[in-house]
Tab-separated table of C-alpha atoms in Angstrom:
chain	number	residue	atom	x	y	z
A	212	GLY	CA	0.000	0.000	0.000
A	213	SER	CA	2.567	2.596	1.008
A	214	ARG	CA	5.010	1.548	-1.736
A	215	ALA	CA	2.782	1.226	-4.804
A	216	GLY	CA	-0.943	1.439	-4.068
A	217	ILE	CA	-0.864	4.965	-2.659
A	218	TRP	CA	0.758	6.302	-5.816
A	219	ARG	CA	-1.663	4.476	-8.092
A	220	LEU	CA	-4.511	6.129	-6.178
A	221	GLN	CA	-2.756	9.489	-6.302
A	222	ARG	CA	-2.550	9.336	-10.093
A	223	LEU	CA	-6.118	8.078	-10.458
A	224	LEU	CA	-7.697	10.664	-8.154
A	225	GLU	CA	-5.691	13.689	-9.174
A	226	ALA	CA	-6.184	12.987	-12.880
A	227	ARG	CA	-9.894	13.388	-12.190
A	228	GLY	CA	-9.580	16.352	-9.833
A	229	VAL	CA	-11.036	14.407	-6.909
A	230	PRO	CA	-9.940	15.641	-3.452
A	231	VAL	CA	-9.900	13.109	-0.634
A	232	THR	CA	-9.709	12.929	3.117
A	233	VAL	CA	-6.733	10.842	4.156
A	234	PHE	CA	-7.229	8.996	7.442
A	235	ALA	CA	-3.606	8.829	8.542
A	236	GLY	CA	-1.902	7.622	11.681
A	237	ALA	CA	0.615	10.218	12.817
A	238	VAL	CA	3.463	7.744	13.342
A	239	ALA	CA	2.715	6.101	9.983
A	240	LEU	CA	3.383	9.400	8.207
A	241	GLU	CA	6.565	9.902	10.213
A	242	ARG	CA	7.727	6.585	8.760
A	243	ASN	CA	6.565	7.402	5.223
A	244	PRO	CA	8.071	10.834	4.561
A	245	GLN	CA	7.404	10.666	0.806
A	246	VAL	CA	3.678	10.263	1.445
A	247	ALA	CA	3.782	13.049	4.032
A	248	ALA	CA	5.547	15.326	1.531
A	249	TRP	CA	2.892	14.635	-1.099
A	250	LEU	CA	0.101	15.454	1.343
A	251	ARG	CA	1.913	18.579	2.525
A	252	ASP	CA	1.981	19.923	-1.034
A	253	SER	CA	-1.526	18.782	-2.011
A	254	GLU	CA	-5.042	20.053	-1.387
A	255	HIS	CA	-6.166	16.755	0.131
A	256	GLU	CA	-7.361	16.794	3.732
A	257	ILE	CA	-5.419	15.088	6.500
A	258	CYS	CA	-7.689	13.611	9.157
A	259	SER	CA	-6.022	12.145	12.223
A	260	HIS	CA	-6.432	8.388	12.458
A	261	GLY	CA	-4.833	8.645	15.878
A	262	TRP	CA	-1.272	9.051	17.074
A	263	ARG	CA	-0.755	5.425	16.104
A	264	TRP	CA	-2.988	2.370	15.726
A	265	GLU	CA	-4.087	1.652	19.266
A	266	GLU	CA	-7.138	0.741	21.288
A	267	VAL	CA	-7.779	4.113	22.882
A	268	TRP	CA	-10.410	2.806	25.311
A	269	LYS	CA	-7.562	1.028	27.108
A	270	LEU	CA	-5.839	4.357	27.802
A	271	SER	CA	-6.490	6.540	30.792
A	272	ARG	CA	-8.046	9.926	30.098
A	273	GLU	CA	-4.649	11.562	30.681
A	274	GLU	CA	-2.879	9.139	28.341
A	275	GLU	CA	-5.438	9.690	25.599
A	276	ARG	CA	-5.159	13.457	26.020
A	277	ALA	CA	-1.386	13.207	25.626
A	278	HIS	CA	-1.692	11.031	22.519
A	279	ILE	CA	-4.111	13.478	20.861
A	280	ALA	CA	-1.657	16.323	21.508
A	281	ALA	CA	1.237	14.184	20.211
A	282	ALA	CA	-0.695	13.407	17.031
A	283	VAL	CA	-1.402	17.070	16.356
A	284	ALA	CA	2.259	17.989	16.862
A	285	SER	CA	3.363	15.129	14.625
A	286	PHE	CA	1.112	16.132	11.732
A	287	GLU	CA	2.258	19.728	12.006
A	288	ALA	CA	5.866	18.525	11.719
A	289	THR	CA	5.401	16.065	8.851
A	290	CYS	CA	2.681	17.760	6.812
A	291	GLY	CA	2.966	21.400	7.751
A	292	ARG	CA	-0.588	21.640	9.049
A	293	ARG	CA	-2.697	20.192	11.831
A	294	PRO	CA	-5.669	17.872	11.325
A	295	ARG	CA	-9.149	19.352	11.654
A	296	GLY	CA	-10.888	15.992	11.856
A	297	TRP	CA	-10.453	12.865	13.979
A	298	TYR	CA	-11.241	9.201	13.379
A	299	CYS	CA	-10.027	6.579	15.868
A	300	ARG	CA	-8.489	3.449	14.409
A	301	TYR	CA	-10.455	1.062	16.613
A	302	GLY	CA	-13.246	3.338	17.757
A	303	PRO	CA	-13.360	6.103	20.377
A	304	SER	CA	-13.318	5.914	24.155
A	305	VAL	CA	-15.944	7.507	26.368
A	306	HIS	CA	-13.557	10.459	26.710
A	307	THR	CA	-12.541	11.024	23.083
A	308	ARG	CA	-15.029	13.693	22.028
A	309	ASP	CA	-14.620	15.724	25.196
A	310	LEU	CA	-10.842	15.572	24.748
A	311	LEU	CA	-11.071	16.715	21.126
A	312	VAL	CA	-13.085	19.750	22.204
A	313	GLU	CA	-10.637	20.357	25.042
A	314	GLU	CA	-7.652	20.187	22.665
A	315	GLY	CA	-9.325	22.642	20.305
A	316	GLY	CA	-8.956	23.023	16.557
A	317	PHE	CA	-11.048	20.000	15.617
A	318	GLU	CA	-14.082	20.772	13.481
A	319	TYR	CA	-15.553	17.269	13.396
A	320	ASP	CA	-15.005	13.616	14.115
A	321	ALA	CA	-16.018	10.616	11.997
A	322	ASP	CA	-16.408	8.079	14.812
A	323	ALA	CA	-19.985	7.078	13.985
A	324	TYR	CA	-21.758	4.695	11.620
A	325	ASN	CA	-25.327	5.505	12.588
A	326	ASP	CA	-26.609	8.037	10.064
A	327	ASP	CA	-26.526	9.115	6.432
A	328	LEU	CA	-25.821	12.765	7.212
A	329	PRO	CA	-23.803	14.869	9.688
A	330	TYR	CA	-25.307	15.818	13.040
A	331	PHE	CA	-24.369	17.649	16.238
A	332	VAL	CA	-23.742	16.229	19.696
A	333	GLN	CA	-22.778	17.891	22.959
A	334	ALA	CA	-19.141	17.348	23.910
A	335	GLY	CA	-17.166	19.278	26.464
A	336	GLY	CA	-20.220	21.456	26.999
A	337	LYS	CA	-20.256	22.616	23.376
A	338	PRO	CA	-21.926	21.577	20.102
A	339	HIS	CA	-19.616	19.194	18.270
A	340	LEU	CA	-20.132	17.977	14.694
A	341	VAL	CA	-20.097	14.310	13.721
A	342	VAL	CA	-19.622	13.397	10.043
A	343	PRO	CA	-20.553	9.699	9.988
A	344	TYR	CA	-18.480	7.078	8.224
A	345	THR	CA	-19.592	3.756	6.737
A	346	PHE	CA	-18.351	0.275	5.912
A	347	THR	CA	-21.033	-0.172	3.262
A	348	TYR	CA	-19.028	1.434	0.457
A	349	ASN	CA	-15.636	0.309	1.697
A	350	ASP	CA	-12.924	-1.777	0.080
A	351	ALA	CA	-12.254	-3.459	3.452
A	352	ARG	CA	-15.038	-5.833	2.484
A	353	PHE	CA	-12.605	-7.462	0.067
A	354	VAL	CA	-10.911	-9.027	3.099
A	355	ALA	CA	-13.757	-9.153	5.603
A	356	GLY	CA	-14.782	-12.694	4.713
A	357	THR	CA	-18.078	-11.517	3.262
A	358	GLY	CA	-18.863	-8.783	0.789
A	359	TYR	CA	-16.946	-8.207	-2.423
A	360	GLY	CA	-15.792	-11.209	-4.370
A	361	SER	CA	-14.374	-9.228	-7.249
A	362	PRO	CA	-13.725	-5.689	-8.473
A	363	ALA	CA	-16.973	-5.975	-10.429
A	364	ASP	CA	-18.879	-6.535	-7.166
A	365	PHE	CA	-17.193	-3.469	-5.670
A	366	LEU	CA	-18.143	-1.374	-8.683
A	367	ASP	CA	-21.728	-2.642	-8.680
A	368	ASN	CA	-22.200	-1.771	-5.005
A	369	LEU	CA	-20.772	1.730	-5.435
A	370	ARG	CA	-22.783	2.451	-8.553
A	371	ARG	CA	-26.072	1.211	-7.132
A	372	GLY	CA	-25.588	3.194	-3.923
A	373	PHE	CA	-24.669	6.335	-5.806
A	374	ASP	CA	-27.593	6.080	-8.231
A	375	GLN	CA	-30.062	5.673	-5.361
A	376	LEU	CA	-28.610	8.627	-3.469
A	377	TRP	CA	-28.639	10.671	-6.666
A	378	ASP	CA	-32.362	10.065	-7.056
A	379	GLU	CA	-33.016	10.930	-3.401
A	380	GLY	CA	-30.874	14.030	-3.741
A	381	ALA	CA	-33.501	15.659	-5.897
A	382	SER	CA	-35.334	16.657	-2.707
A	383	ALA	CA	-32.744	16.591	0.100
A	384	PRO	CA	-28.977	16.615	0.632
A	385	ARG	CA	-27.267	13.255	0.336
A	386	MET	CA	-23.756	12.169	1.292
A	387	MET	CA	-21.815	9.096	0.179
A	388	SER	CA	-18.635	8.080	1.994
A	389	ILE	CA	-16.349	5.684	0.134
A	390	GLY	CA	-13.636	4.055	2.243
A	391	LEU	CA	-10.400	3.177	0.441
A	392	HIS	CA	-7.161	1.548	1.572
A	393	PRO	CA	-4.076	1.765	-0.670
A	394	ARG	CA	-3.116	-1.830	0.121
A	395	LEU	CA	-6.560	-3.028	-1.039
A	396	VAL	CA	-8.061	-0.835	-3.735
A	397	GLY	CA	-4.522	0.138	-4.757
A	398	GLN	CA	-4.264	-3.224	-6.526
A	399	ALA	CA	-4.553	-2.638	-10.274
A	400	SER	CA	-7.797	-4.523	-10.944
A	401	ARG	CA	-9.580	-2.894	-8.027
A	402	ALA	CA	-8.254	0.541	-8.934
A	403	HIS	CA	-9.715	0.021	-12.392
A	404	ALA	CA	-13.163	-0.524	-10.832
A	405	LEU	CA	-12.760	2.611	-8.716
A	406	ALA	CA	-11.820	4.652	-11.784
A	407	GLU	CA	-14.878	3.361	-13.625
A	408	PHE	CA	-17.112	4.378	-10.717
A	409	LEU	CA	-15.618	7.865	-10.468
A	410	ASP	CA	-16.138	8.378	-14.185
A	411	HIS	CA	-19.757	7.236	-13.782
A	412	ALA	CA	-20.335	9.720	-10.959
A	413	ARG	CA	-18.555	12.573	-12.726
A	414	ALA	CA	-20.683	12.055	-15.810
A	415	LYS	CA	-23.771	13.044	-13.796
A	416	GLY	CA	-22.497	16.609	-13.718
A	417	ALA	CA	-23.679	18.226	-10.496
A	418	VAL	CA	-21.791	15.972	-8.082
A	419	TRP	CA	-19.647	17.512	-5.348
A	420	PHE	CA	-16.501	15.518	-4.632
A	421	ALA	CA	-15.717	16.908	-1.205
A	422	THR	CA	-13.380	16.210	1.659
A	423	ARG	CA	-14.940	15.544	5.034
A	424	LEU	CA	-13.719	18.944	6.178
A	425	ASP	CA	-15.490	20.544	3.206
A	426	ILE	CA	-18.689	18.761	4.242
A	427	ALA	CA	-18.236	19.737	7.896
A	428	ARG	CA	-17.793	23.394	7.033
A	429	TRP	CA	-20.791	23.351	4.688
A	430	TRP	CA	-22.891	21.797	7.447
A	431	GLN	CA	-21.692	24.332	10.009
A	432	ALA	CA	-22.592	27.159	7.637
A	433	HIS	CA	-26.066	25.883	6.752
A	434	HIS	CA	-27.271	24.123	9.905
């Protein structure tokens, strides 16, 4: 993924002018300076996937606070800017949202799978925006034991979901989150299916390919 798949996705996405949100572990970018340099010079969003891959609910509140601060400092060093979003690798703790508000600078988190659209919760005594994620349109299903058997299955699922949301979007906002992993969809045959889907969506015309931060800021402005 970090040697070949990431660059295949870079070429595919940027050739089509599609910005993405990169869920990145801070330590992972420290160990992949070429990827960090690309992100630093791009318009893609960096969303913190944690300081490193860890089960944050096993940390004390003080330890988790320290790891959030360490992640922010790490991203600033490797990518030249801090993350504005947060998405825990293995799910949040009962303290995570309060700590994000306490740290400051975070405009949303993606630690939810329970809705089609963003919504507000109270965290740290303030309104805090959640931009839900999904495993429905996610290449992880290639290795989950059930789900996609082939790139054609992946493409079919994406296209059917998009077409339904497009129809519903005639009367209300709709959001589609597509989860990609360079080590999975970065394989050539799967990347081909992704490219075919993006071309299908682009052909509709009035489709907004947005980062999660773009969506968060739109939601803050309109709701």
